[in-house]
PDB file of C-alpha atoms in Angstrom:
ATOM      1  CA  MET A   1      11.054   5.322  13.380  1.00  0.00           C
ATOM      2  CA  ASP A   2       8.236   4.822  10.924  1.00  0.00           C
ATOM      3  CA  GLU A   3       7.748   1.965   8.520  1.00  0.00           C
ATOM      4  CA  ILE A   4       5.922   1.163   5.332  1.00  0.00           C
ATOM      5  CA  ARG A   5       4.438  -2.289   5.802  1.00  0.00           C
ATOM      6  CA  HIS A   6       2.776  -4.664   3.377  1.00  0.00           C
ATOM      7  CA  ARG A   7       1.685  -8.307   3.311  1.00  0.00           C
ATOM      8  CA  VAL A   8       0.749 -10.536   0.401  1.00  0.00           C
ATOM      9  CA  GLY A   9       0.097 -14.263   0.192  1.00  0.00           C
ATOM     10  CA  ILE A  10       1.514 -15.967  -2.869  1.00  0.00           C
ATOM     11  CA  GLN A  11       0.471 -19.311  -4.351  1.00  0.00           C
ATOM     12  CA  ALA A  12       4.036 -20.362  -5.097  1.00  0.00           C
ATOM     13  CA  PRO A  13       6.823 -22.135  -3.210  1.00  0.00           C
ATOM     14  CA  GLN A  14       8.891 -19.956  -0.902  1.00  0.00           C
ATOM     15  CA  GLU A  15      11.997 -20.735  -2.965  1.00  0.00           C
ATOM     16  CA  GLU A  16      10.374 -19.195  -6.034  1.00  0.00           C
ATOM     17  CA  VAL A  17       9.532 -16.035  -4.156  1.00  0.00           C
ATOM     18  CA  LEU A  18      13.118 -15.910  -2.946  1.00  0.00           C
ATOM     19  CA  VAL A  19      14.351 -16.103  -6.548  1.00  0.00           C
ATOM     20  CA  GLN A  20      12.279 -13.018  -7.398  1.00  0.00           C
ATOM     21  CA  LEU A  21      14.057 -11.153  -4.585  1.00  0.00           C
ATOM     22  CA  THR A  22      17.613 -12.377  -5.034  1.00  0.00           C
ATOM     23  CA  THR A  23      18.322 -12.555  -8.769  1.00  0.00           C
ATOM     24  CA  LEU A  24      18.545  -9.856 -11.412  1.00  0.00           C
ATOM     25  CA  ASP A  25      16.006 -11.645 -13.613  1.00  0.00           C
ATOM     26  CA  GLY A  26      13.643 -12.047 -10.689  1.00  0.00           C
ATOM     27  CA  LEU A  27      13.867  -8.416  -9.597  1.00  0.00           C
ATOM     28  CA  ALA A  28      13.314  -7.284 -13.184  1.00  0.00           C
ATOM     29  CA  ASN A  29      10.012  -9.169 -13.155  1.00  0.00           C
ATOM     30  CA  TRP A  30       8.342  -6.907 -10.633  1.00  0.00           C
ATOM     31  CA  TRP A  31      10.274  -3.793  -9.584  1.00  0.00           C
ATOM     32  CA  THR A  32      12.305  -2.413 -12.472  1.00  0.00           C
ATOM     33  CA  ARG A  33      13.597  -3.875 -15.713  1.00  0.00           C
ATOM     34  CA  ASP A  34      16.635  -1.638 -15.285  1.00  0.00           C
ATOM     35  CA  VAL A  35      18.363  -3.532 -12.488  1.00  0.00           C
ATOM     36  CA  SER A  36      22.048  -4.394 -12.406  1.00  0.00           C
ATOM     37  CA  GLY A  37      24.789  -5.267  -9.966  1.00  0.00           C
ATOM     38  CA  ASP A  38      25.604  -8.111  -7.632  1.00  0.00           C
ATOM     39  CA  PRO A  39      22.590  -9.691  -5.920  1.00  0.00           C
ATOM     40  CA  GLU A  40      24.666 -11.728  -3.425  1.00  0.00           C
ATOM     41  CA  VAL A  41      25.096 -10.821   0.243  1.00  0.00           C
ATOM     42  CA  GLY A  42      27.602  -7.963   0.473  1.00  0.00           C
ATOM     43  CA  GLY A  43      26.976  -7.004  -3.131  1.00  0.00           C
ATOM     44  CA  GLU A  44      25.262  -3.879  -4.361  1.00  0.00           C
ATOM     45  CA  LEU A  45      22.252  -3.616  -6.637  1.00  0.00           C
ATOM     46  CA  MET A  46      21.397  -0.617  -8.804  1.00  0.00           C
ATOM     47  CA  PHE A  47      17.722  -0.051  -9.530  1.00  0.00           C
ATOM     48  CA  ARG A  48      16.952   2.655 -12.109  1.00  0.00           C
ATOM     49  CA  PHE A  49      13.619   4.286 -12.937  1.00  0.00           C
ATOM     50  CA  GLY A  50      14.246   6.494 -15.945  1.00  0.00           C
ATOM     51  CA  GLY A  51      15.704   9.937 -15.170  1.00  0.00           C
ATOM     52  CA  PRO A  52      19.355  10.243 -14.096  1.00  0.00           C
ATOM     53  CA  ASP A  53      18.396  10.957 -10.482  1.00  0.00           C
ATOM     54  CA  ARG A  54      15.701   8.289 -10.353  1.00  0.00           C
ATOM     55  CA  PHE A  55      17.622   5.374  -8.950  1.00  0.00           C
ATOM     56  CA  VAL A  56      18.413   3.621  -5.730  1.00  0.00           C
ATOM     57  CA  GLN A  57      21.514   1.652  -4.894  1.00  0.00           C
ATOM     58  CA  MET A  58      21.008  -1.112  -2.356  1.00  0.00           C
ATOM     59  CA  ARG A  59      23.567  -3.104  -0.400  1.00  0.00           C
ATOM     60  CA  VAL A  60      22.410  -6.667   0.127  1.00  0.00           C
ATOM     61  CA  GLU A  61      22.780  -7.210   3.856  1.00  0.00           C
ATOM     62  CA  GLU A  62      21.135 -10.572   4.379  1.00  0.00           C
ATOM     63  CA  ILE A  63      19.719 -13.482   2.415  1.00  0.00           C
ATOM     64  CA  THR A  64      18.284 -16.522   4.172  1.00  0.00           C
ATOM     65  CA  PRO A  65      15.401 -18.775   3.122  1.00  0.00           C
ATOM     66  CA  ASP A  66      13.166 -16.603   5.329  1.00  0.00           C
ATOM     67  CA  ARG A  67      14.524 -13.132   4.905  1.00  0.00           C
ATOM     68  CA  VAL A  68      16.116 -10.699   2.499  1.00  0.00           C
ATOM     69  CA  VAL A  69      17.408  -7.361   3.770  1.00  0.00           C
ATOM     70  CA  TRP A  70      18.726  -4.463   1.735  1.00  0.00           C
ATOM     71  CA  ARG A  71      20.107  -1.110   2.881  1.00  0.00           C
ATOM     72  CA  ALA A  72      19.927   1.919   0.579  1.00  0.00           C
ATOM     73  CA  VAL A  73      23.386   3.396   0.087  1.00  0.00           C
ATOM     74  CA  ALA A  74      22.553   5.972  -2.610  1.00  0.00           C
ATOM     75  CA  GLY A  75      19.388   7.403  -4.115  1.00  0.00           C
ATOM     76  CA  PRO A  76      16.618   9.538  -2.645  1.00  0.00           C
ATOM     77  CA  ASP A  77      17.814  11.318   0.523  1.00  0.00           C
ATOM     78  CA  GLU A  78      14.853   9.927   2.438  1.00  0.00           C
ATOM     79  CA  TRP A  79      15.794   6.376   1.468  1.00  0.00           C
ATOM     80  CA  VAL A  80      19.548   6.413   2.107  1.00  0.00           C
ATOM     81  CA  GLY A  81      20.433   4.489   5.243  1.00  0.00           C
ATOM     82  CA  GLU A  82      17.022   2.872   5.486  1.00  0.00           C
ATOM     83  CA  ALA A  83      16.354  -0.868   5.584  1.00  0.00           C
ATOM     84  CA  PHE A  84      14.154  -2.862   3.229  1.00  0.00           C
ATOM     85  CA  THR A  85      13.143  -6.243   4.618  1.00  0.00           C
ATOM     86  CA  PHE A  86      11.296  -9.047   2.878  1.00  0.00           C
ATOM     87  CA  ALA A  87      10.262 -11.697   5.408  1.00  0.00           C
ATOM     88  CA  LEU A  88       8.962 -14.993   4.036  1.00  0.00           C
ATOM     89  CA  GLY A  89       6.955 -17.730   5.699  1.00  0.00           C
ATOM     90  CA  GLN A  90       4.219 -20.292   5.206  1.00  0.00           C
ATOM     91  CA  SER A  91       0.610 -19.797   6.256  1.00  0.00           C
ATOM     92  CA  ASP A  92      -2.672 -21.323   5.054  1.00  0.00           C
ATOM     93  CA  GLY A  93      -0.848 -23.169   2.279  1.00  0.00           C
ATOM     94  CA  GLU A  94       0.633 -20.065   0.724  1.00  0.00           C
ATOM     95  CA  THR A  95       3.912 -18.214   0.938  1.00  0.00           C
ATOM     96  CA  VAL A  96       3.436 -15.031   2.928  1.00  0.00           C
ATOM     97  CA  LEU A  97       5.656 -12.078   2.143  1.00  0.00           C
ATOM     98  CA  LYS A  98       5.856  -9.316   4.718  1.00  0.00           C
ATOM     99  CA  PHE A  99       7.648  -6.213   3.586  1.00  0.00           C
ATOM    100  CA  THR A 100       8.963  -3.303   5.639  1.00  0.00           C
ATOM    101  CA  HIS A 101      10.741  -0.116   4.595  1.00  0.00           C
ATOM    102  CA  THR A 102      11.940   2.100   7.439  1.00  0.00           C
ATOM    103  CA  TRP A 103      11.674   5.910   7.422  1.00  0.00           C
ATOM    104  CA  ARG A 104      13.162   8.533   9.698  1.00  0.00           C
ATOM    105  CA  GLU A 105      10.118  10.785   9.296  1.00  0.00           C
ATOM    106  CA  PRO A 106       6.656  10.256   7.794  1.00  0.00           C
ATOM    107  CA  VAL A 107       7.153  12.758   4.984  1.00  0.00           C
ATOM    108  CA  GLU A 108       4.732  13.007   2.070  1.00  0.00           C
ATOM    109  CA  PHE A 109       7.094  10.987  -0.124  1.00  0.00           C
ATOM    110  CA  MET A 110       6.597   8.093   2.310  1.00  0.00           C
ATOM    111  CA  PHE A 111       2.860   8.108   1.572  1.00  0.00           C
ATOM    112  CA  HIS A 112       3.608   7.873  -2.148  1.00  0.00           C
ATOM    113  CA  CYS A 113       6.174   5.108  -1.740  1.00  0.00           C
ATOM    114  CA  SER A 114       3.796   3.121   0.454  1.00  0.00           C
ATOM    115  CA  THR A 115       1.169   2.985  -2.279  1.00  0.00           C
ATOM    116  CA  LYS A 116       3.739   2.304  -4.972  1.00  0.00           C
ATOM    117  CA  TRP A 117       5.329  -0.570  -3.009  1.00  0.00           C
ATOM    118  CA  ALA A 118       1.892  -2.172  -2.670  1.00  0.00           C
ATOM    119  CA  TYR A 119       1.451  -1.931  -6.416  1.00  0.00           C
ATOM    120  CA  PHE A 120       4.824  -3.524  -7.193  1.00  0.00           C
ATOM    121  CA  LEU A 121       4.373  -6.278  -4.581  1.00  0.00           C
ATOM    122  CA  LEU A 122       0.985  -7.188  -6.045  1.00  0.00           C
ATOM    123  CA  GLY A 123       2.811  -7.462  -9.367  1.00  0.00           C
ATOM    124  CA  LEU A 124       5.372  -9.759  -7.765  1.00  0.00           C
ATOM    125  CA  LYS A 125       2.490 -11.932  -6.559  1.00  0.00           C
ATOM    126  CA  ALA A 126       0.915 -11.937 -10.027  1.00  0.00           C
ATOM    127  CA  SER A 127       4.225 -12.821 -11.671  1.00  0.00           C
ATOM    128  CA  LEU A 128       4.357 -16.051  -9.646  1.00  0.00           C
ATOM    129  CA  GLU A 129       0.717 -16.996 -10.092  1.00  0.00           C
ATOM    130  CA  GLY A 130       0.532 -17.208 -13.853  1.00  0.00           C
ATOM    131  CA  GLY A 131       0.131 -13.505 -14.455  1.00  0.00           C
ATOM    132  CA  LYS A 132       2.624 -10.773 -15.133  1.00  0.00           C
ATOM    133  CA  GLY A 133       4.530  -8.424 -12.894  1.00  0.00           C
ATOM    134  CA  THR A 134       4.225  -4.687 -13.388  1.00  0.00           C
ATOM    135  CA  PRO A 135       7.784  -3.357 -13.192  1.00  0.00           C
ATOM    136  CA  PHE A 136       9.106  -0.005 -14.365  1.00  0.00           C
ATOM    137  CA  PRO A 137       8.834   1.096 -17.137  1.00  0.00           C
ATOM    138  CA  GLY A 138       5.197   1.011 -18.113  1.00  0.00           C
ATOM    139  CA  GLU A 139       3.834   0.555 -14.619  1.00  0.00           C
ATOM    140  CA  LEU A 140       0.800   2.478 -13.366  1.00  0.00           C
ATOM    141  CA  GLN A 141       1.504   6.116 -12.589  1.00  0.00           C
ATOM    142  CA  ILE A 142      -0.201   6.624  -9.251  1.00  0.00           C
ATOM    143  CA  SER A 143       0.302  10.410  -9.330  1.00  0.00           C
ATOM    144  CA  SER A 144       2.383  13.090 -11.049  1.00  0.00           C
ATOM    145  CA  TRP A 145       5.243  11.800  -8.875  1.00  0.00           C
ATOM    146  CA  GLY A 146       5.343   8.538 -10.791  1.00  0.00           C
TER     147      GLY A 146
ATOM    148  CA  MET B   1       0.996   5.133  17.376  1.00  0.00           C
ATOM    149  CA  ASP B   2       1.504   3.638  13.963  1.00  0.00           C
ATOM    150  CA  GLU B   3      -0.196   4.584  10.744  1.00  0.00           C
ATOM    151  CA  ILE B   4      -0.956   3.142   7.358  1.00  0.00           C
ATOM    152  CA  ARG B   5      -0.263   5.899   4.853  1.00  0.00           C
ATOM    153  CA  HIS B   6      -1.000   6.205   1.159  1.00  0.00           C
ATOM    154  CA  ARG B   7      -0.973   8.899  -1.505  1.00  0.00           C
ATOM    155  CA  VAL B   8      -2.529   8.987  -4.959  1.00  0.00           C
ATOM    156  CA  GLY B   9      -2.942  11.791  -7.468  1.00  0.00           C
ATOM    157  CA  ILE B  10      -6.260  11.846  -9.278  1.00  0.00           C
ATOM    158  CA  GLN B  11      -7.083  13.557 -12.563  1.00  0.00           C
ATOM    159  CA  ALA B  12     -10.471  14.780 -11.362  1.00  0.00           C
ATOM    160  CA  PRO B  13     -11.784  17.824  -9.505  1.00  0.00           C
ATOM    161  CA  GLN B  14     -11.484  17.703  -5.745  1.00  0.00           C
ATOM    162  CA  GLU B  15     -15.274  17.894  -5.417  1.00  0.00           C
ATOM    163  CA  GLU B  16     -15.612  14.649  -7.373  1.00  0.00           C
ATOM    164  CA  VAL B  17     -13.149  12.898  -5.096  1.00  0.00           C
ATOM    165  CA  LEU B  18     -15.096  14.188  -2.123  1.00  0.00           C
ATOM    166  CA  VAL B  19     -18.292  12.675  -3.542  1.00  0.00           C
ATOM    167  CA  GLN B  20     -16.609   9.268  -3.660  1.00  0.00           C
ATOM    168  CA  LEU B  21     -15.833   9.619   0.052  1.00  0.00           C
ATOM    169  CA  THR B  22     -19.057  11.119   1.329  1.00  0.00           C
ATOM    170  CA  THR B  23     -21.932   9.406  -0.482  1.00  0.00           C
ATOM    171  CA  LEU B  24     -23.167   5.829  -0.428  1.00  0.00           C
ATOM    172  CA  ASP B  25     -22.976   5.586  -4.213  1.00  0.00           C
ATOM    173  CA  GLY B  26     -19.471   6.994  -4.192  1.00  0.00           C
ATOM    174  CA  LEU B  27     -18.211   4.639  -1.487  1.00  0.00           C
ATOM    175  CA  ALA B  28     -19.770   1.682  -3.291  1.00  0.00           C
ATOM    176  CA  ASN B  29     -17.641   2.553  -6.323  1.00  0.00           C
ATOM    177  CA  TRP B  30     -14.345   1.685  -4.688  1.00  0.00           C
ATOM    178  CA  TRP B  31     -14.517   0.105  -1.208  1.00  0.00           C
ATOM    179  CA  THR B  32     -17.543  -2.133  -0.884  1.00  0.00           C
ATOM    180  CA  ARG B  33     -20.820  -2.393  -2.749  1.00  0.00           C
ATOM    181  CA  ASP B  34     -22.405  -3.364   0.567  1.00  0.00           C
ATOM    182  CA  VAL B  35     -22.378   0.049   2.235  1.00  0.00           C
ATOM    183  CA  SER B  36     -25.291   1.574   4.095  1.00  0.00           C
ATOM    184  CA  GLY B  37     -26.043   4.172   6.721  1.00  0.00           C
ATOM    185  CA  ASP B  38     -25.829   7.916   7.052  1.00  0.00           C
ATOM    186  CA  PRO B  39     -22.820   9.497   5.331  1.00  0.00           C
ATOM    187  CA  GLU B  40     -23.281  12.939   6.946  1.00  0.00           C
ATOM    188  CA  VAL B  41     -21.156  14.250   9.825  1.00  0.00           C
ATOM    189  CA  GLY B  42     -22.296  12.561  13.026  1.00  0.00           C
ATOM    190  CA  GLY B  43     -23.851   9.713  11.085  1.00  0.00           C
ATOM    191  CA  GLU B  44     -22.651   6.135  10.994  1.00  0.00           C
ATOM    192  CA  LEU B  45     -21.738   4.060   7.976  1.00  0.00           C
ATOM    193  CA  MET B  46     -21.789   0.275   7.804  1.00  0.00           C
ATOM    194  CA  PHE B  47     -19.342  -1.347   5.422  1.00  0.00           C
ATOM    195  CA  ARG B  48     -19.768  -5.113   4.897  1.00  0.00           C
ATOM    196  CA  PHE B  49     -17.421  -7.575   3.244  1.00  0.00           C
ATOM    197  CA  GLY B  50     -19.284 -10.878   3.086  1.00  0.00           C
ATOM    198  CA  GLY B  51     -19.215 -12.973   6.268  1.00  0.00           C
ATOM    199  CA  PRO B  52     -21.228 -11.859   9.306  1.00  0.00           C
ATOM    200  CA  ASP B  53     -18.117 -10.714  11.174  1.00  0.00           C
ATOM    201  CA  ARG B  54     -16.565  -9.039   8.157  1.00  0.00           C
ATOM    202  CA  PHE B  55     -17.770  -5.501   8.594  1.00  0.00           C
ATOM    203  CA  VAL B  56     -16.745  -2.162   9.990  1.00  0.00           C
ATOM    204  CA  GLN B  57     -18.998   0.545  11.333  1.00  0.00           C
ATOM    205  CA  MET B  58     -17.616   4.059  11.018  1.00  0.00           C
ATOM    206  CA  ARG B  59     -18.775   7.262  12.652  1.00  0.00           C
ATOM    207  CA  VAL B  60     -18.317  10.226  10.321  1.00  0.00           C
ATOM    208  CA  GLU B  61     -16.400  12.745  12.412  1.00  0.00           C
ATOM    209  CA  GLU B  62     -15.539  15.418   9.888  1.00  0.00           C
ATOM    210  CA  ILE B  63     -16.290  16.459   6.335  1.00  0.00           C
ATOM    211  CA  THR B  64     -14.750  19.583   4.842  1.00  0.00           C
ATOM    212  CA  PRO B  65     -13.687  20.264   1.242  1.00  0.00           C
ATOM    213  CA  ASP B  66     -10.172  19.208   2.298  1.00  0.00           C
ATOM    214  CA  ARG B  67     -10.736  16.403   4.754  1.00  0.00           C
ATOM    215  CA  VAL B  68     -12.930  13.474   5.650  1.00  0.00           C
ATOM    216  CA  VAL B  69     -12.421  11.696   8.968  1.00  0.00           C
ATOM    217  CA  TRP B  70     -14.063   8.500  10.161  1.00  0.00           C
ATOM    218  CA  ARG B  71     -13.700   6.671  13.466  1.00  0.00           C
ATOM    219  CA  ALA B  72     -14.359   2.924  13.656  1.00  0.00           C
ATOM    220  CA  VAL B  73     -16.978   2.181  16.306  1.00  0.00           C
ATOM    221  CA  ALA B  74     -17.460  -1.543  15.612  1.00  0.00           C
ATOM    222  CA  GLY B  75     -15.696  -4.190  13.553  1.00  0.00           C
ATOM    223  CA  PRO B  76     -12.236  -5.731  13.827  1.00  0.00           C
ATOM    224  CA  ASP B  77     -10.813  -5.238  17.339  1.00  0.00           C
ATOM    225  CA  GLU B  78      -7.671  -3.699  15.894  1.00  0.00           C
ATOM    226  CA  TRP B  79      -9.742  -1.112  14.012  1.00  0.00           C
ATOM    227  CA  VAL B  80     -12.185  -0.004  16.717  1.00  0.00           C
ATOM    228  CA  GLY B  81     -11.330   3.434  18.036  1.00  0.00           C
ATOM    229  CA  GLU B  82      -8.925   4.156  15.198  1.00  0.00           C
ATOM    230  CA  ALA B  83      -9.142   7.137  12.841  1.00  0.00           C
ATOM    231  CA  PHE B  84      -9.349   7.040   9.058  1.00  0.00           C
ATOM    232  CA  THR B  85      -8.429  10.326   7.423  1.00  0.00           C
ATOM    233  CA  PHE B  86      -8.694  11.300   3.777  1.00  0.00           C
ATOM    234  CA  ALA B  87      -6.898  14.616   3.175  1.00  0.00           C
ATOM    235  CA  LEU B  88      -7.448  16.301  -0.185  1.00  0.00           C
ATOM    236  CA  GLY B  89      -5.475  19.011  -1.928  1.00  0.00           C
ATOM    237  CA  GLN B  90      -4.240  20.272  -5.264  1.00  0.00           C
ATOM    238  CA  SER B  91      -0.755  19.667  -6.630  1.00  0.00           C
ATOM    239  CA  ASP B  92       0.679  19.585 -10.160  1.00  0.00           C
ATOM    240  CA  GLY B  93      -2.797  19.991 -11.626  1.00  0.00           C
ATOM    241  CA  GLU B  94      -4.243  16.929  -9.937  1.00  0.00           C
ATOM    242  CA  THR B  95      -6.204  16.221  -6.799  1.00  0.00           C
ATOM    243  CA  VAL B  96      -3.957  14.589  -4.252  1.00  0.00           C
ATOM    244  CA  LEU B  97      -5.515  12.207  -1.757  1.00  0.00           C
ATOM    245  CA  LYS B  98      -3.490  11.375   1.334  1.00  0.00           C
ATOM    246  CA  PHE B  99      -4.886   8.605   3.463  1.00  0.00           C
ATOM    247  CA  THR B 100      -4.011   7.600   7.008  1.00  0.00           C
ATOM    248  CA  HIS B 101      -5.337   4.805   9.213  1.00  0.00           C
ATOM    249  CA  THR B 102      -4.023   4.777  12.778  1.00  0.00           C
ATOM    250  CA  TRP B 103      -3.032   1.591  14.640  1.00  0.00           C
ATOM    251  CA  ARG B 104      -2.203   0.985  18.293  1.00  0.00           C
ATOM    252  CA  GLU B 105       0.330  -1.716  17.386  1.00  0.00           C
ATOM    253  CA  PRO B 106       1.917  -2.810  14.088  1.00  0.00           C
ATOM    254  CA  VAL B 107       0.324  -6.274  14.120  1.00  0.00           C
ATOM    255  CA  GLU B 108       0.414  -8.534  11.081  1.00  0.00           C
ATOM    256  CA  PHE B 109      -3.151  -7.565  10.186  1.00  0.00           C
ATOM    257  CA  MET B 110      -1.894  -4.004   9.734  1.00  0.00           C
ATOM    258  CA  PHE B 111       0.498  -5.198   7.028  1.00  0.00           C
ATOM    259  CA  HIS B 112      -2.419  -6.821   5.209  1.00  0.00           C
ATOM    260  CA  CYS B 113      -4.691  -3.813   5.547  1.00  0.00           C
ATOM    261  CA  SER B 114      -1.951  -1.511   4.279  1.00  0.00           C
ATOM    262  CA  THR B 115      -1.673  -3.417   1.009  1.00  0.00           C
ATOM    263  CA  LYS B 116      -5.425  -3.771   0.687  1.00  0.00           C
ATOM    264  CA  TRP B 117      -6.028  -0.032   1.254  1.00  0.00           C
ATOM    265  CA  ALA B 118      -3.549   0.739  -1.529  1.00  0.00           C
ATOM    266  CA  TYR B 119      -5.476  -1.555  -3.838  1.00  0.00           C
ATOM    267  CA  PHE B 120      -8.844   0.037  -3.049  1.00  0.00           C
ATOM    268  CA  LEU B 121      -7.465   3.590  -3.308  1.00  0.00           C
ATOM    269  CA  LEU B 122      -5.995   2.836  -6.725  1.00  0.00           C
ATOM    270  CA  GLY B 123      -9.487   1.673  -7.663  1.00  0.00           C
ATOM    271  CA  LEU B 124     -10.928   4.946  -6.387  1.00  0.00           C
ATOM    272  CA  LYS B 125      -8.452   6.766  -8.641  1.00  0.00           C
ATOM    273  CA  ALA B 126      -9.396   4.579 -11.614  1.00  0.00           C
ATOM    274  CA  SER B 127     -13.105   5.116 -10.995  1.00  0.00           C
ATOM    275  CA  LEU B 128     -12.629   8.876 -11.475  1.00  0.00           C
ATOM    276  CA  GLU B 129     -10.341   8.630 -14.477  1.00  0.00           C
ATOM    277  CA  GLY B 130     -12.557   6.755 -16.875  1.00  0.00           C
ATOM    278  CA  GLY B 131     -11.860   3.307 -15.486  1.00  0.00           C
ATOM    279  CA  LYS B 132     -13.580   1.249 -12.863  1.00  0.00           C
ATOM    280  CA  GLY B 133     -13.157   0.931  -9.150  1.00  0.00           C
ATOM    281  CA  THR B 134     -12.445  -2.456  -7.625  1.00  0.00           C
ATOM    282  CA  PRO B 135     -14.744  -2.698  -4.598  1.00  0.00           C
ATOM    283  CA  PHE B 136     -15.777  -5.799  -2.651  1.00  0.00           C
ATOM    284  CA  PRO B 137     -17.051  -8.225  -3.851  1.00  0.00           C
ATOM    285  CA  GLY B 138     -14.900  -9.433  -6.692  1.00  0.00           C
ATOM    286  CA  GLU B 139     -11.819  -7.476  -5.759  1.00  0.00           C
ATOM    287  CA  LEU B 140      -8.334  -9.012  -5.870  1.00  0.00           C
ATOM    288  CA  GLN B 141      -7.619 -11.429  -3.047  1.00  0.00           C
ATOM    289  CA  ILE B 142      -4.160 -10.421  -1.902  1.00  0.00           C
ATOM    290  CA  SER B 143      -3.798 -13.459   0.381  1.00  0.00           C
ATOM    291  CA  SER B 144      -5.875 -16.131   2.111  1.00  0.00           C
ATOM    292  CA  TRP B 145      -6.970 -13.305   4.436  1.00  0.00           C
ATOM    293  CA  GLY B 146      -8.908 -11.635   1.654  1.00  0.00           C
TER     294      GLY B 146
END
């Protein structure tokens, strides 16, 4: 198993980071404005990115003060069945977010998603530090793939 | 073995991307202004990031039109001995850069470096598309780690 991994430190309380990960308004601040569904544990979230086949549906598997876990149930073939984990903790006076996204194989799409996740997570950080997130639409296009 | 992986598409000729990876001026545009050494195959490059122990020394193992490979010979313990590969190609009318950085273990520092590499590579892209790179110093601090 391969994983995309990222880490950012955020100058905001852990509870505020959690809100960005567990509410529709919060998710719209940094990943995609076009988010809908039920953000509670056991619920499903739909994240859309424009075209009819540009979406991912996530089942919320876990929410604790320290961890949010989603599982993709529909969307890109390479994503379906994979886990998306946001682990939160405190270090050096900041809230540290560690992100992982599992992959069966390190296909080229994984390389793209790795860079794009970094971009969105840096937007999440900015959105909590007095700046603005950079969600879809209008986010940086890192290649012809989006 | 684990790997950090990224992918960006750049609206610039492949030769221009190669220059950013294989010359001191090019490297200073996107990774660190404090770069010195011999950028030819077999040479060694010193990249510095402020403090006396914030550096990495890379041996240039390979340069072809499609690939640049470095090996860390001094610097962070977790980096020494690891390979840094920049693979270039053409797709959809853009130059695609795929980056890998190998790791023995997926330690927390790897998570940090993954996000930071994405940031610098997006700066490399910007530097070739009419914008500016975001090298050290003055780059975004993604956490208390830098």
